[in-house]
PDB file of C-alpha atoms in Angstrom:
ATOM      1  CA  PRO A   1       7.851 -13.914 -13.959  1.00 54.00           C
ATOM      2  CA  THR A   2       8.715 -14.823 -17.552  1.00 61.00           C
ATOM      3  CA  PHE A   3       8.021 -11.262 -18.632  1.00 64.00           C
ATOM      4  CA  SER A   4      10.366  -9.987 -15.918  1.00 61.00           C
ATOM      5  CA  THR A   5      13.220 -12.080 -17.321  1.00 60.00           C
ATOM      6  CA  LEU A   6      12.624 -10.455 -20.703  1.00 64.00           C
ATOM      7  CA  LEU A   7      12.722  -7.006 -19.088  1.00 63.00           C
ATOM      8  CA  VAL A   8      16.044  -7.814 -17.404  1.00 60.00           C
ATOM      9  CA  ALA A   9      17.451  -8.932 -20.766  1.00 60.00           C
ATOM     10  CA  VAL A  10      16.175  -5.873 -22.651  1.00 64.00           C
ATOM     11  CA  LEU A  11      16.755  -3.106 -20.097  1.00 64.00           C
ATOM     12  CA  SER A  12      19.757  -4.643 -18.303  1.00 67.00           C
ATOM     13  CA  ALA A  13      20.263  -1.537 -16.160  1.00 63.00           C
ATOM     14  CA  HIS A  14      20.444  -2.028 -12.410  1.00 70.00           C
ATOM     15  CA  ASP A  15      16.959  -0.879 -11.336  1.00 72.00           C
ATOM     16  CA  ALA A  16      15.276  -0.217 -14.687  1.00 76.00           C
ATOM     17  CA  PRO A  17      13.766  -3.732 -15.026  1.00 76.00           C
ATOM     18  CA  LYS A  18      12.320  -3.496 -11.506  1.00 77.00           C
ATOM     19  CA  VAL A  19      10.731  -0.124 -12.140  1.00 80.00           C
ATOM     20  CA  ALA A  20       9.401  -1.227 -15.530  1.00 81.00           C
ATOM     21  CA  LEU A  21       7.871  -4.418 -14.124  1.00 81.00           C
ATOM     22  CA  VAL A  22       6.186  -2.623 -11.215  1.00 83.00           C
ATOM     23  CA  PHE A  23       4.889   0.020 -13.633  1.00 88.00           C
ATOM     24  CA  ILE A  24       3.569  -2.517 -16.151  1.00 86.00           C
ATOM     25  CA  GLY A  25       2.117  -4.682 -13.390  1.00 85.00           C
ATOM     26  CA  THR A  26       0.132  -1.856 -11.803  1.00 90.00           C
ATOM     27  CA  VAL A  27      -0.694   0.677 -14.515  1.00 92.00           C
ATOM     28  CA  PHE A  28      -3.350  -1.452 -16.223  1.00 91.00           C
ATOM     29  CA  GLN A  29      -5.116  -2.217 -12.949  1.00 90.00           C
ATOM     30  CA  MET A  30      -4.901   1.471 -12.080  1.00 91.00           C
ATOM     31  CA  VAL A  31      -6.594   2.501 -15.327  1.00 93.00           C
ATOM     32  CA  LEU A  32      -9.425   0.029 -14.710  1.00 93.00           C
ATOM     33  CA  VAL A  33      -9.859   1.012 -11.063  1.00 92.00           C
ATOM     34  CA  VAL A  34      -9.830   4.759 -11.753  1.00 90.00           C
ATOM     35  CA  SER A  35     -12.382   4.389 -14.549  1.00 92.00           C
ATOM     36  CA  LYS A  36     -14.628   2.240 -12.319  1.00 92.00           C
ATOM     37  CA  THR A  37     -14.394   4.726  -9.453  1.00 91.00           C
ATOM     38  CA  THR A  38     -15.144   7.643 -11.769  1.00 90.00           C
ATOM     39  CA  ARG A  39     -18.211   5.851 -13.144  1.00 91.00           C
ATOM     40  CA  LEU A  40     -19.557   5.490  -9.591  1.00 90.00           C
ATOM     41  CA  LEU A  41     -19.985   9.268  -9.314  1.00 90.00           C
ATOM     42  CA  ASP A  42     -23.657  10.198  -9.117  1.00 90.00           C
ATOM     43  CA  PRO A  43     -24.697  11.629 -12.524  1.00 91.00           C
ATOM     44  CA  ALA A  44     -27.210  13.873 -10.760  1.00 92.00           C
ATOM     45  CA  LEU A  45     -24.289  15.853  -9.329  1.00 90.00           C
ATOM     46  CA  LEU A  46     -22.944  16.506 -12.818  1.00 90.00           C
ATOM     47  CA  GLU A  47     -26.383  17.473 -14.128  1.00 92.00           C
ATOM     48  CA  ALA A  48     -26.950  19.842 -11.213  1.00 91.00           C
ATOM     49  CA  ALA A  49     -23.594  21.535 -11.779  1.00 90.00           C
ATOM     50  CA  GLN A  50     -24.272  21.861 -15.509  1.00 91.00           C
ATOM     51  CA  THR A  51     -27.702  23.304 -14.790  1.00 91.00           C
ATOM     52  CA  LEU A  52     -26.057  25.901 -12.579  1.00 91.00           C
ATOM     53  CA  GLY A  53     -23.751  26.829 -15.487  1.00 91.00           C
ATOM     54  CA  ALA A  54     -20.538  24.982 -14.651  1.00 89.00           C
ATOM     55  CA  LYS A  55     -17.973  24.809 -17.438  1.00 92.00           C
ATOM     56  CA  PRO A  56     -16.190  21.482 -18.222  1.00 91.00           C
ATOM     57  CA  ARG A  57     -13.117  22.510 -16.237  1.00 92.00           C
ATOM     58  CA  GLN A  58     -15.287  23.484 -13.266  1.00 91.00           C
ATOM     59  CA  LEU A  59     -17.074  20.133 -13.494  1.00 91.00           C
ATOM     60  CA  ILE A  60     -13.779  18.311 -13.143  1.00 90.00           C
ATOM     61  CA  THR A  61     -12.273  20.473 -10.393  1.00 89.00           C
ATOM     62  CA  ASN A  62     -15.422  21.183  -8.357  1.00 89.00           C
ATOM     63  CA  VAL A  63     -17.578  18.079  -8.857  1.00 89.00           C
ATOM     64  CA  VAL A  64     -15.725  15.053 -10.232  1.00 90.00           C
ATOM     65  CA  LEU A  65     -12.472  15.243  -8.244  1.00 89.00           C
ATOM     66  CA  PRO A  66     -14.061  15.996  -4.854  1.00 87.00           C
ATOM     67  CA  GLY A  67     -16.650  13.298  -5.536  1.00 88.00           C
ATOM     68  CA  ILE A  68     -14.209  10.510  -6.370  1.00 91.00           C
ATOM     69  CA  LEU A  69     -11.103  11.362  -4.307  1.00 90.00           C
ATOM     70  CA  PRO A  70     -12.009   9.410  -1.123  1.00 90.00           C
ATOM     71  CA  ASN A  71     -12.799   6.237  -3.094  1.00 91.00           C
ATOM     72  CA  LEU A  72      -9.853   6.791  -5.407  1.00 92.00           C
ATOM     73  CA  TYR A  73      -7.542   7.099  -2.399  1.00 92.00           C
ATOM     74  CA  ASN A  74      -8.756   3.722  -1.095  1.00 90.00           C
ATOM     75  CA  ASP A  75      -8.304   2.204  -4.545  1.00 92.00           C
ATOM     76  CA  LEU A  76      -4.726   3.475  -4.666  1.00 91.00           C
ATOM     77  CA  ARG A  77      -4.101   1.853  -1.268  1.00 90.00           C
ATOM     78  CA  ILE A  78      -5.175  -1.456  -2.790  1.00 89.00           C
ATOM     79  CA  LEU A  79      -2.962  -0.844  -5.816  1.00 91.00           C
ATOM     80  CA  LEU A  80      -0.034  -0.281  -3.463  1.00 91.00           C
ATOM     81  CA  GLY A  81      -0.485  -3.916  -2.416  1.00 88.00           C
ATOM     82  CA  TRP A  82      -0.265  -4.909  -6.071  1.00 88.00           C
ATOM     83  CA  ALA A  83       2.890  -2.810  -6.417  1.00 89.00           C
ATOM     84  CA  TRP A  84       4.475  -4.595  -3.421  1.00 86.00           C
ATOM     85  CA  THR A  85       3.687  -7.944  -5.029  1.00 85.00           C
ATOM     86  CA  TRP A  86       5.206  -6.905  -8.351  1.00 84.00           C
ATOM     87  CA  LEU A  87       8.243  -5.455  -6.572  1.00 81.00           C
ATOM     88  CA  VAL A  88       8.958  -8.782  -4.870  1.00 79.00           C
ATOM     89  CA  ILE A  89       8.549 -10.583  -8.209  1.00 79.00           C
ATOM     90  CA  ALA A  90      10.831  -8.040  -9.899  1.00 76.00           C
ATOM     91  CA  GLU A  91      13.532  -8.493  -7.295  1.00 74.00           C
ATOM     92  CA  LEU A  92      13.364 -12.277  -7.425  1.00 73.00           C
ATOM     93  CA  VAL A  93      14.098 -12.514 -11.137  1.00 70.00           C
ATOM     94  CA  GLY A  94      17.483 -11.650 -12.576  1.00 60.00           C
ATOM     95  CA  VAL A  95      18.609  -9.220  -9.899  1.00 59.00           C
ATOM     96  CA  LYS A  96      20.860 -10.401  -7.095  1.00 66.00           C
ATOM     97  CA  SER A  97      20.856  -7.345  -4.866  1.00 68.00           C
ATOM     98  CA  GLY A  98      18.588  -6.056  -2.145  1.00 71.00           C
ATOM     99  CA  LEU A  99      16.512  -8.074   0.270  1.00 72.00           C
ATOM    100  CA  THR A 100      15.518 -10.724  -2.234  1.00 72.00           C
ATOM    101  CA  GLY A 101      19.151 -11.238  -3.241  1.00 75.00           C
ATOM    102  CA  PHE A 102      19.888 -11.869   0.423  1.00 80.00           C
ATOM    103  CA  LEU A 103      16.862 -14.203   0.653  1.00 78.00           C
ATOM    104  CA  ASP A 104      17.993 -16.129  -2.410  1.00 76.00           C
ATOM    105  CA  THR A 105      21.530 -16.561  -1.087  1.00 80.00           C
ATOM    106  CA  GLN A 106      20.413 -17.611   2.388  1.00 80.00           C
ATOM    107  CA  GLY A 107      17.765 -19.946   0.965  1.00 78.00           C
ATOM    108  CA  THR A 108      20.386 -21.648  -1.190  1.00 80.00           C
ATOM    109  CA  PHE A 109      22.437 -22.413   1.913  1.00 82.00           C
ATOM    110  CA  ARG A 110      19.297 -23.409   3.861  1.00 84.00           C
ATOM    111  CA  ASN A 111      19.740 -20.651   6.433  1.00 80.00           C
ATOM    112  CA  PHE A 112      16.013 -20.374   7.028  1.00 82.00           C
ATOM    113  CA  ASP A 113      16.533 -18.701  10.388  1.00 84.00           C
ATOM    114  CA  ARG A 114      17.694 -15.683   8.357  1.00 80.00           C
ATOM    115  CA  VAL A 115      15.076 -16.041   5.617  1.00 80.00           C
ATOM    116  CA  PHE A 116      11.857 -15.971   7.636  1.00 83.00           C
ATOM    117  CA  PRO A 117      12.579 -12.716   9.515  1.00 83.00           C
ATOM    118  CA  ILE A 118      13.131 -10.936   6.187  1.00 81.00           C
ATOM    119  CA  ILE A 119       9.867 -12.323   4.795  1.00 81.00           C
ATOM    120  CA  ILE A 120       8.080 -11.189   7.950  1.00 86.00           C
ATOM    121  CA  LEU A 121       9.790  -7.778   7.668  1.00 85.00           C
ATOM    122  CA  ILE A 122       8.484  -7.356   4.113  1.00 83.00           C
ATOM    123  CA  GLY A 123       4.962  -8.231   5.268  1.00 85.00           C
ATOM    124  CA  ILE A 124       5.115  -5.908   8.274  1.00 89.00           C
ATOM    125  CA  THR A 125       6.427  -3.074   6.094  1.00 88.00           C
ATOM    126  CA  GLY A 126       3.507  -3.480   3.704  1.00 86.00           C
ATOM    127  CA  PHE A 127       1.012  -3.639   6.578  1.00 89.00           C
ATOM    128  CA  VAL A 128       2.440  -0.582   8.337  1.00 90.00           C
ATOM    129  CA  THR A 129       2.447   1.355   5.068  1.00 90.00           C
ATOM    130  CA  ASP A 130      -1.218   0.486   4.546  1.00 89.00           C
ATOM    131  CA  GLN A 131      -2.128   1.522   8.103  1.00 89.00           C
ATOM    132  CA  ILE A 132      -0.307   4.846   7.698  1.00 90.00           C
ATOM    133  CA  LEU A 133      -2.214   5.467   4.482  1.00 89.00           C
ATOM    134  CA  ALA A 134      -5.462   4.536   6.284  1.00 88.00           C
ATOM    135  CA  TRP A 135      -4.655   7.133   8.934  1.00 87.00           C
ATOM    136  CA  PHE A 136      -3.981   9.747   6.252  1.00 88.00           C
ATOM    137  CA  HIS A 137      -7.371   8.910   4.735  1.00 88.00           C
ATOM    138  CA  GLY A 138      -8.932  10.195   7.946  1.00 83.00           C
ATOM    139  CA  VAL A 139      -6.806  13.345   7.748  1.00 84.00           C
ATOM    140  CA  PHE A 140      -7.528  14.090   4.080  1.00 86.00           C
ATOM    141  CA  PHE A 141     -11.200  13.080   4.095  1.00 83.00           C
ATOM    142  CA  PRO A 142     -12.566  13.674   7.614  1.00 79.00           C
ATOM    143  CA  TRP A 143     -16.188  13.464   6.415  1.00 73.00           C
ATOM    144  CA  GLU A 144     -15.608   9.804   5.454  1.00 74.00           C
ATOM    145  CA  GLY A 145     -14.867   8.616   9.003  1.00 64.00           C
ATOM    146  CA  LYS A 146     -11.505   8.450  10.722  1.00 53.00           C
ATOM    147  CA  ASN A 147      -9.824   5.234   9.531  1.00 48.00           C
ATOM    148  CA  GLY A 148     -12.705   2.923   8.874  1.00 51.00           C
ATOM    149  CA  PRO A 149     -13.758   0.114  11.212  1.00 45.00           C
ATOM    150  CA  VAL A 150     -11.563  -2.535   9.599  1.00 50.00           C
ATOM    151  CA  SER A 151      -8.355  -0.538   9.955  1.00 53.00           C
ATOM    152  CA  ARG A 152      -9.045   0.269  13.610  1.00 57.00           C
ATOM    153  CA  ALA A 153      -9.877  -3.346  14.445  1.00 58.00           C
ATOM    154  CA  VAL A 154      -6.838  -4.723  12.636  1.00 55.00           C
ATOM    155  CA  ALA A 155      -4.517  -2.126  14.155  1.00 54.00           C
ATOM    156  CA  SER A 156      -5.889  -2.885  17.617  1.00 60.00           C
ATOM    157  CA  ALA A 157      -5.410  -6.644  17.157  1.00 60.00           C
ATOM    158  CA  VAL A 158      -1.877  -6.268  15.815  1.00 53.00           C
ATOM    159  CA  THR A 159      -0.717  -3.818  18.462  1.00 57.00           C
ATOM    160  CA  TRP A 160      -2.227  -5.801  21.357  1.00 60.00           C
ATOM    161  CA  PRO A 161       0.913  -7.939  21.972  1.00 60.00           C
ATOM    162  CA  VAL A 162       3.126  -4.854  21.973  1.00 56.00           C
ATOM    163  CA  ARG A 163       0.803  -2.993  24.338  1.00 60.00           C
ATOM    164  CA  THR A 164       0.724  -6.038  26.631  1.00 66.00           C
ATOM    165  CA  ILE A 165       4.528  -6.263  26.719  1.00 60.00           C
ATOM    166  CA  ILE A 166       4.866  -2.541  27.437  1.00 59.00           C
ATOM    167  CA  ALA A 167       2.260  -2.732  30.208  1.00 63.00           C
ATOM    168  CA  GLY A 168       4.116  -5.688  31.748  1.00 60.00           C
ATOM    169  CA  ALA A 169       7.427  -3.837  31.577  1.00 53.00           C
ATOM    170  CA  ARG A 170       5.889  -0.836  33.342  1.00 55.00           C
ATOM    171  CA  ARG A 171       4.617  -3.040  36.162  1.00 58.00           C
ATOM    172  CA  ILE A 172       8.031  -4.649  36.642  1.00 53.00           C
ATOM    173  CA  THR A 173       9.909  -1.347  36.728  1.00 52.00           C
ATOM    174  CA  ALA A 174       7.429   0.435  38.992  1.00 49.00           C
ATOM    175  CA  PRO A 175       9.179   2.270  41.860  1.00 53.00           C
ATOM    176  CA  SER A 176       7.394   0.135  44.485  1.00 54.00           C
ATOM    177  CA  ASP A 177       9.003  -3.014  43.005  1.00 50.00           C
ATOM    178  CA  LEU A 178      12.517  -1.575  43.213  1.00 50.00           C
ATOM    179  CA  THR A 179      12.518  -0.896  46.971  1.00 50.00           C
TER     180      THR A 179
END
């Protein structure tokens, strides 16, 4: 948070400090995660491709990228969570617009009935974004499994209340109940 105040003072443009803080907060983790994921690639695959005469460019496009993309995609999903965290921090410091400006104003006047729904909205938005990306993982990498067991279980648990409400509404509005 102290660093974000410095960014607001130096950049002082409307959204530039936010973008800079999210970038700085995630780029270093991204470099570490991408290097770790790349190191997990089986060296035997590289040796086999080199034995078959693959050039360096072919190694990258035909062996390395296809080998790391599914894991890299999951890593980027995790980094999106980091980016959400840094975005909330960036909006809380020095900028009085957007959702966090509203939260700050309402919190000052102790209007917590307006604060908690916004906090829940931010959490739900992050969760839904992650679940959409999990679904796309199944589309982009079908050999890896559809969404993964955790995503399916979590999505089922979260959507259960909504499905229950919809099922109850269908029973109430059934034609036999209206006559």
